[in-house]
PDB file of C-alpha atoms in Angstrom:
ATOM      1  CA  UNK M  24      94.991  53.224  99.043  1.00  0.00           C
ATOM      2  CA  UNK M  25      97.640  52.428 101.348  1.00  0.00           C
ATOM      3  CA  UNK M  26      98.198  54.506 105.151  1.00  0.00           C
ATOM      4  CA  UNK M  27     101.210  56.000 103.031  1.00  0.00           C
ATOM      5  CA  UNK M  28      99.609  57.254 100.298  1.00  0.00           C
ATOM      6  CA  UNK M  29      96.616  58.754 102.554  1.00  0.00           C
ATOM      7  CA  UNK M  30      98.912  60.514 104.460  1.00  0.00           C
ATOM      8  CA  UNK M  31     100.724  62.160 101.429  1.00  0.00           C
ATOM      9  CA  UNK M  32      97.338  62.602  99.861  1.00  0.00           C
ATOM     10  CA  UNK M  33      95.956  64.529 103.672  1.00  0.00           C
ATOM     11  CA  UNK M  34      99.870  66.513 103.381  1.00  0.00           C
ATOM     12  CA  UNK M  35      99.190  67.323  99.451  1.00  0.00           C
ATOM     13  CA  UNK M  36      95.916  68.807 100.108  1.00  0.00           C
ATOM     14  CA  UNK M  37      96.975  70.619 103.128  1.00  0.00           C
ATOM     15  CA  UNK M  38      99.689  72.597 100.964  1.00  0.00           C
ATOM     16  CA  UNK M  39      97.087  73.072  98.631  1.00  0.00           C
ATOM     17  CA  UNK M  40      94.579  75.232 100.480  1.00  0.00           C
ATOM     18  CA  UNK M  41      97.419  77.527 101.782  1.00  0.00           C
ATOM     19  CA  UNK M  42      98.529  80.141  99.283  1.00  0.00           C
ATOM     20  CA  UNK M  43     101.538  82.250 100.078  1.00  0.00           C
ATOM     21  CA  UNK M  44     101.807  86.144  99.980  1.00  0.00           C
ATOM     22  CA  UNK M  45     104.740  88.407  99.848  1.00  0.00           C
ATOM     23  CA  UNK M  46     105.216  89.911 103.647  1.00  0.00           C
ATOM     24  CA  UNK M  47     101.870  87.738 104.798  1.00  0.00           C
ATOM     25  CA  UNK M  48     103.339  84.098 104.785  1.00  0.00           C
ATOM     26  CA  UNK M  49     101.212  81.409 104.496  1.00  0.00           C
ATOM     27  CA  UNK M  50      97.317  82.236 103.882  1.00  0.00           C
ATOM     28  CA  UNK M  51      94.349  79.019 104.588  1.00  0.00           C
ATOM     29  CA  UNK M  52      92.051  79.152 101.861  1.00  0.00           C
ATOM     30  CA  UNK M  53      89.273  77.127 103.866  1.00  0.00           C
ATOM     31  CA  UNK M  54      89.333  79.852 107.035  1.00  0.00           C
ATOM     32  CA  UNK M  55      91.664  82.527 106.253  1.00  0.00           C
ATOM     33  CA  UNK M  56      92.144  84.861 109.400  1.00  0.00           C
ATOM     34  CA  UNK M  57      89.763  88.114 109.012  1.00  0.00           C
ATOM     35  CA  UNK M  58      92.604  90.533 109.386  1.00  0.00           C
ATOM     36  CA  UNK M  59      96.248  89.424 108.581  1.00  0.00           C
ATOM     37  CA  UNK M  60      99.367  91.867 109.701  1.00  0.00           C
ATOM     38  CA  UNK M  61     102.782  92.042 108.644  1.00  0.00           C
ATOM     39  CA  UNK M  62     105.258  94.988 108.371  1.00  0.00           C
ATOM     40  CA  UNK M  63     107.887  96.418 105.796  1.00  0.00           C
ATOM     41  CA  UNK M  64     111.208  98.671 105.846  1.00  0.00           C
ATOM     42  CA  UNK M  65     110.220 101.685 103.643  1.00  0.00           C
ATOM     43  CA  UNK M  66     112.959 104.481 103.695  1.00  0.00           C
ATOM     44  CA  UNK M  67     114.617 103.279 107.267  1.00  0.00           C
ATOM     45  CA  UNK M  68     110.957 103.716 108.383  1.00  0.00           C
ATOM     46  CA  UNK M  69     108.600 100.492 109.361  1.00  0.00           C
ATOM     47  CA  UNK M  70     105.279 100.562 108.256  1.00  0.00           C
ATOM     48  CA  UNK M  71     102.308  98.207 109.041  1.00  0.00           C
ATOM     49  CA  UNK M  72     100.883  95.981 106.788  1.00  0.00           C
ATOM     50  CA  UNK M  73      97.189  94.619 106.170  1.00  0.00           C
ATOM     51  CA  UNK M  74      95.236  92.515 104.584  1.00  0.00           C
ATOM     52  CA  UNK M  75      91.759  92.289 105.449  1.00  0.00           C
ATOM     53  CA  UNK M  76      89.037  89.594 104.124  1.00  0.00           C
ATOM     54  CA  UNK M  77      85.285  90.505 104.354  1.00  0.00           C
ATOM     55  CA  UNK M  78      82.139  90.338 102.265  1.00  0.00           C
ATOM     56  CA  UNK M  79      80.410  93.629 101.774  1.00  0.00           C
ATOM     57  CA  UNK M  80      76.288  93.519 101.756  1.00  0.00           C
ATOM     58  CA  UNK M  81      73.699  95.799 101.977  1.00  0.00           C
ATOM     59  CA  UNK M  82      72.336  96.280 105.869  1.00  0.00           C
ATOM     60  CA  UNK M  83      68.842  96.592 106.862  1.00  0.00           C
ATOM     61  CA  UNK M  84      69.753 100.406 107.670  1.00  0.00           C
ATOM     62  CA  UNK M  85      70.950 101.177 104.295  1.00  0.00           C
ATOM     63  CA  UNK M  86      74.675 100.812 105.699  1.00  0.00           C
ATOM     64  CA  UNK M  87      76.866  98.755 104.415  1.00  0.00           C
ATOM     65  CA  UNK M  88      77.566  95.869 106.564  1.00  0.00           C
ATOM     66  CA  UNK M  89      80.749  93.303 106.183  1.00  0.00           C
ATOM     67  CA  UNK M  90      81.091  89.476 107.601  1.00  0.00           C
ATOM     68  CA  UNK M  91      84.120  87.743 107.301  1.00  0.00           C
ATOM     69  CA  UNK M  92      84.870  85.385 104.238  1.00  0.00           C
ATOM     70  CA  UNK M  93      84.966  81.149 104.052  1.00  0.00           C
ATOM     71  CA  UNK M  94      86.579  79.020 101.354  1.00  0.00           C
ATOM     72  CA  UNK M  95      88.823  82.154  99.900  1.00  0.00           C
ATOM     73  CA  UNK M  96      88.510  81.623  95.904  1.00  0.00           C
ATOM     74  CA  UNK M  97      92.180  81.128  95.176  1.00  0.00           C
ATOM     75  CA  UNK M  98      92.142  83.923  92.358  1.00  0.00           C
ATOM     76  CA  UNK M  99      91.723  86.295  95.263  1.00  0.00           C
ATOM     77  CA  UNK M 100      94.645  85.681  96.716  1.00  0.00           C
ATOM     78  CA  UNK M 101      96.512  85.283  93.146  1.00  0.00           C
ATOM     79  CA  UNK M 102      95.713  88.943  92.944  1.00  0.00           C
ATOM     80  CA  UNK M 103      96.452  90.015  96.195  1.00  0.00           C
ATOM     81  CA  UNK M 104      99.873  87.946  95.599  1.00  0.00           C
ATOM     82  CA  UNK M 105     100.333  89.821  92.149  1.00  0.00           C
ATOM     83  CA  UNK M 106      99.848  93.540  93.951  1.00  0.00           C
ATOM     84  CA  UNK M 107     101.768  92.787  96.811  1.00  0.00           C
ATOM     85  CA  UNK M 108     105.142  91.751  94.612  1.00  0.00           C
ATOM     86  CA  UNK M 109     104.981  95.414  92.965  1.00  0.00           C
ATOM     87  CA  UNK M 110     104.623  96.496  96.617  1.00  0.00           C
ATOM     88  CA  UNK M 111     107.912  98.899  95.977  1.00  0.00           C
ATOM     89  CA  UNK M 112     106.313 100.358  91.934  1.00  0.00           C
ATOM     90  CA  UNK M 113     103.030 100.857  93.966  1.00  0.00           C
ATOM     91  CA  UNK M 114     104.524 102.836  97.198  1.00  0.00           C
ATOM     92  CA  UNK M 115     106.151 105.275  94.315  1.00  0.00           C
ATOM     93  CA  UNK M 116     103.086 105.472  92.337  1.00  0.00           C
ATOM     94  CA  UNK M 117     101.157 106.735  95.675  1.00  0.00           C
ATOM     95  CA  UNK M 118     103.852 109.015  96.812  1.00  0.00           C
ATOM     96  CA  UNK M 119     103.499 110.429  93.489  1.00  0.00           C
ATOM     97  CA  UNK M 120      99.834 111.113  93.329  1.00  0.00           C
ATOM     98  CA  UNK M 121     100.270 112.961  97.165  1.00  0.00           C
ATOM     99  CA  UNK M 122     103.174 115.175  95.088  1.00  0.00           C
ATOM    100  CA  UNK M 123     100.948 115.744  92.163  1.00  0.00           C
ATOM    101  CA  UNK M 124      97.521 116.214  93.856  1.00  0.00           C
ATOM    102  CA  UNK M 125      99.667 118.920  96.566  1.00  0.00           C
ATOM    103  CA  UNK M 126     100.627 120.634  93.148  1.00  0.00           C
ATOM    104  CA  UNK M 127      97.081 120.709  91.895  1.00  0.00           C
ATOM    105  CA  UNK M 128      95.776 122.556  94.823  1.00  0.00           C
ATOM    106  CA  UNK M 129      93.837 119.688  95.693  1.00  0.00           C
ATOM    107  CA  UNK M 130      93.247 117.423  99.289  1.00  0.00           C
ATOM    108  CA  UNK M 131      96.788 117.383  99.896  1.00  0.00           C
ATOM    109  CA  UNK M 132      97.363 121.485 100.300  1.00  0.00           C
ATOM    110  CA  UNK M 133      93.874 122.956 100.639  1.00  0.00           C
ATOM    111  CA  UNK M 134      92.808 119.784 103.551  1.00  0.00           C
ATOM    112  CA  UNK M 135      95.579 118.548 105.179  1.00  0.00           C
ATOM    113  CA  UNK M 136      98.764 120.412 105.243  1.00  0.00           C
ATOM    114  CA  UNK M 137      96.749 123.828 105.697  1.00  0.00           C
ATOM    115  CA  UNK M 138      94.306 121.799 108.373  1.00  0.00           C
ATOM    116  CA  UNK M 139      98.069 121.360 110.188  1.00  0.00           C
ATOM    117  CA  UNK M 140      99.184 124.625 109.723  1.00  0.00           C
ATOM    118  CA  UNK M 141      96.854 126.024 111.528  1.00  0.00           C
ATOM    119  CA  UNK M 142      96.813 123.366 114.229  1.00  0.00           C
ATOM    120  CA  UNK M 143     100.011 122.770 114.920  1.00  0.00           C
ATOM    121  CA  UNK M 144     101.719 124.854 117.419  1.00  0.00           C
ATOM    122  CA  UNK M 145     105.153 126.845 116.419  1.00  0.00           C
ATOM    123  CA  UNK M 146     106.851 124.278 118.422  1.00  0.00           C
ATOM    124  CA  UNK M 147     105.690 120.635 116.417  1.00  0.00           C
ATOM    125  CA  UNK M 148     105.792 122.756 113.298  1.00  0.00           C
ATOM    126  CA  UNK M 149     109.265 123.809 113.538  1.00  0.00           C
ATOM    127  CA  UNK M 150     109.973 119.655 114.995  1.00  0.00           C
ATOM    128  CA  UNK M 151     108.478 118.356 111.929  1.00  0.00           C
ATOM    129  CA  UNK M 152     109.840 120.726 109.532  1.00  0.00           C
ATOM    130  CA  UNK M 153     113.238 120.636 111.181  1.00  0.00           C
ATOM    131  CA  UNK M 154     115.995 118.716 108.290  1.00  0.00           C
ATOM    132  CA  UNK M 155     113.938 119.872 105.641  1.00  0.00           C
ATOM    133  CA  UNK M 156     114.886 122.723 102.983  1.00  0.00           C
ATOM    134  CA  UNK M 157     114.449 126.134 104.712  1.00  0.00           C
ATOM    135  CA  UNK M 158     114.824 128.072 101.323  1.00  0.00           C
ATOM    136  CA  UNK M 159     111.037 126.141 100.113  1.00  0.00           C
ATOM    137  CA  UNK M 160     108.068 127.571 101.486  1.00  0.00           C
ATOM    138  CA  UNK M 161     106.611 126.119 105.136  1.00  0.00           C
ATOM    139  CA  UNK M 162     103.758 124.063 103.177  1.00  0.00           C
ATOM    140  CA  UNK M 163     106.643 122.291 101.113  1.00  0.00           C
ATOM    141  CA  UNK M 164     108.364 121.835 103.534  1.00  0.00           C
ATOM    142  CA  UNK M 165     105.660 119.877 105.444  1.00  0.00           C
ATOM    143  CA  UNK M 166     104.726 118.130 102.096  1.00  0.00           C
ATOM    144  CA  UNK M 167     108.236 116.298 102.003  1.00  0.00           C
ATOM    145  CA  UNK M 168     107.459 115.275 105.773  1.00  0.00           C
ATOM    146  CA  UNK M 169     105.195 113.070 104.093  1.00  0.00           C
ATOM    147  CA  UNK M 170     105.695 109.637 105.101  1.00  0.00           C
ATOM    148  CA  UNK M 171     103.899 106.312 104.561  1.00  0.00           C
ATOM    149  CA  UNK M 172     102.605 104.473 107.376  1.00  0.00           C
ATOM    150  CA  UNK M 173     100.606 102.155 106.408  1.00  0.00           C
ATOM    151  CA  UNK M 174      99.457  99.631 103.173  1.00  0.00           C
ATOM    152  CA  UNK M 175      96.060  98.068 103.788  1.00  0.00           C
ATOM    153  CA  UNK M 176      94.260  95.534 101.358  1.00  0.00           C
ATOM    154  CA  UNK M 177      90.476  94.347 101.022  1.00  0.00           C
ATOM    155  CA  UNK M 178      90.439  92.417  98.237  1.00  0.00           C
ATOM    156  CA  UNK M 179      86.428  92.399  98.643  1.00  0.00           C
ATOM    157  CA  UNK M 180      86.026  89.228  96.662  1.00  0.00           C
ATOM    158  CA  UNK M 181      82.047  89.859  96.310  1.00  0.00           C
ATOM    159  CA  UNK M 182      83.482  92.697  93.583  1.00  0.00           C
ATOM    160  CA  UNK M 183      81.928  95.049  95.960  1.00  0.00           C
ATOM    161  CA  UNK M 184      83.334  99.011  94.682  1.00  0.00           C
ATOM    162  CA  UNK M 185      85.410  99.440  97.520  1.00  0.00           C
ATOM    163  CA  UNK M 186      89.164 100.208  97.165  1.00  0.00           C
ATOM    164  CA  UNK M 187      91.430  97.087  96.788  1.00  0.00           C
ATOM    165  CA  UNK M 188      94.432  98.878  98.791  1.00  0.00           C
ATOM    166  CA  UNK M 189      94.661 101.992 100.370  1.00  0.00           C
ATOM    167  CA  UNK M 190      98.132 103.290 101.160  1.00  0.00           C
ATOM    168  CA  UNK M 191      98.194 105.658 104.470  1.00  0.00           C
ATOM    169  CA  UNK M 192     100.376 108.786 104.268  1.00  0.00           C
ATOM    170  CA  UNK M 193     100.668 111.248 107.807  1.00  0.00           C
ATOM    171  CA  UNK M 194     103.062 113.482 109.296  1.00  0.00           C
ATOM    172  CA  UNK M 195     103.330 110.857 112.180  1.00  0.00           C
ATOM    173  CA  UNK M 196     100.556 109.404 114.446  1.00  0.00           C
ATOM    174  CA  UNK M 197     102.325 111.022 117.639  1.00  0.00           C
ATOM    175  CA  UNK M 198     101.058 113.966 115.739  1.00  0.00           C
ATOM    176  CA  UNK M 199      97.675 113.649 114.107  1.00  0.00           C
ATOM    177  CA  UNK M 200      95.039 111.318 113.824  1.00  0.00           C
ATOM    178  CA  UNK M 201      94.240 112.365 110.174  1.00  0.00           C
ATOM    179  CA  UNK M 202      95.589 110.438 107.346  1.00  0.00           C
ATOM    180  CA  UNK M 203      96.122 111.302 103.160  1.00  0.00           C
ATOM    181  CA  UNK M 204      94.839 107.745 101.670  1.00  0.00           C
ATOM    182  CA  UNK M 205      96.144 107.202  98.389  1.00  0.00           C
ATOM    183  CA  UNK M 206      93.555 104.117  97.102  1.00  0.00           C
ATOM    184  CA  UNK M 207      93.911 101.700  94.257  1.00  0.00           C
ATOM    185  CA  UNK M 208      91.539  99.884  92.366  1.00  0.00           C
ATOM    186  CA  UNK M 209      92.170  96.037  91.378  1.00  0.00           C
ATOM    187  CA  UNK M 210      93.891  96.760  88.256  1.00  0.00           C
ATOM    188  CA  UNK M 211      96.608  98.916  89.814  1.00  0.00           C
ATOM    189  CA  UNK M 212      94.735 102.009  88.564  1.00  0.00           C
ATOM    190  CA  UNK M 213      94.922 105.003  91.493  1.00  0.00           C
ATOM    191  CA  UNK M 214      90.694 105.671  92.440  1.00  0.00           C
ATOM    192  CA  UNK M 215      91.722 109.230  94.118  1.00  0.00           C
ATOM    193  CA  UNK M 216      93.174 111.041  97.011  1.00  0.00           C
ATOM    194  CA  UNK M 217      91.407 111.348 100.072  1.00  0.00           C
ATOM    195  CA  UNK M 218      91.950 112.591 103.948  1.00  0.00           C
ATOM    196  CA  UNK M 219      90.422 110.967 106.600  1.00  0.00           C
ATOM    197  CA  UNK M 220      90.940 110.177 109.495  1.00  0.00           C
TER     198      UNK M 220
END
């Protein structure tokens, strides 16, 4: 083999080991980076973007414990790559589920937004309600406050049962530390609706 074609061959299998993602760039297959950031223009608003790669395993404790991932399996990143350009479908989807799940009574209502309520002081209620529709009742009016903050992915490739992506949704972090996490399985299938924090 000539120098020439050893140095095509070296530049050939360089592109090969990177894969690219929508909003991530370039991503090394041999040593990807634990925790990869990017951000995205949702509604005027920027909002932070992750994507995270860690084994999960069972600790000596009975906790959980993670370590981060070498020579990424390239249908990992073919699905993160395949989530990532319905990023706009999947933002809708979650906004959705915080919509439906306020409707139902469920985390939304009965956790966070009355949590809030009875937190927040007359003052940041009336700032964060302020521009909404003053005919719908205060906890609607909070509700379409809403806002998404934050998309992170853990693609988990050990098939551990953790969420692939979890979508953030707060009233603002100048404001509260708590979060509603919308989280999707692999498929694109929503797992639930949680609050934490």
């Amino acid at each position: 083999m000539s120098p020439a074609d050893k140095i095509a061959s070296s530049g050939q299998l360089r592109i090969n080991m990177e894969k690219i993602i929508p909003h991530f760039g370039a991503i090394n297959l041999a040593l990807p980076e634990e925790y990869n950031e990017a951000t995205y223009l949702v509604d005027g608003r920027e909002i932070d973007l992750s994507l995270a790669f860690f084994n999960a395993f069972p600790g000596e404790d009975g906790f959980t414990e993670f370590s981060a991932v070498k020579d990424l399996d390239p249908a990992v990143l073919d699905r993160v790559s395949g989530f990532m350009e319905q990023l706009d479908s999947k933002i809708a989807r979650a906004h959705a589920a915080c919509v439906a799940d306020f409707h139902a009574g469920g985390v939304v209502r009965d956790t966070y937004i009355d949590h809030h309520l009875e937190e927040f002081s007359p003052e940041q209620l009336a700032t964060l309600i302020e521009g909404t529709d003053p005919a719908l009742p205060v906890e609607e009016r909070m509700l379409a406050t809403l806002h998404l903050s934050h998309v992170g992915l853990h693609p988990m490739p050990d098939d551990s049962d953790a969420s692939f992506a979890m979508f953030d949704f707060t009233f603002g972090e100048d404001l509260t530390n708590y979060v509603v996490a919308v989280k999707f399985a692999e498929d694109g299938s929503i797992q639930g609706v949680d609050v934490e924090s």
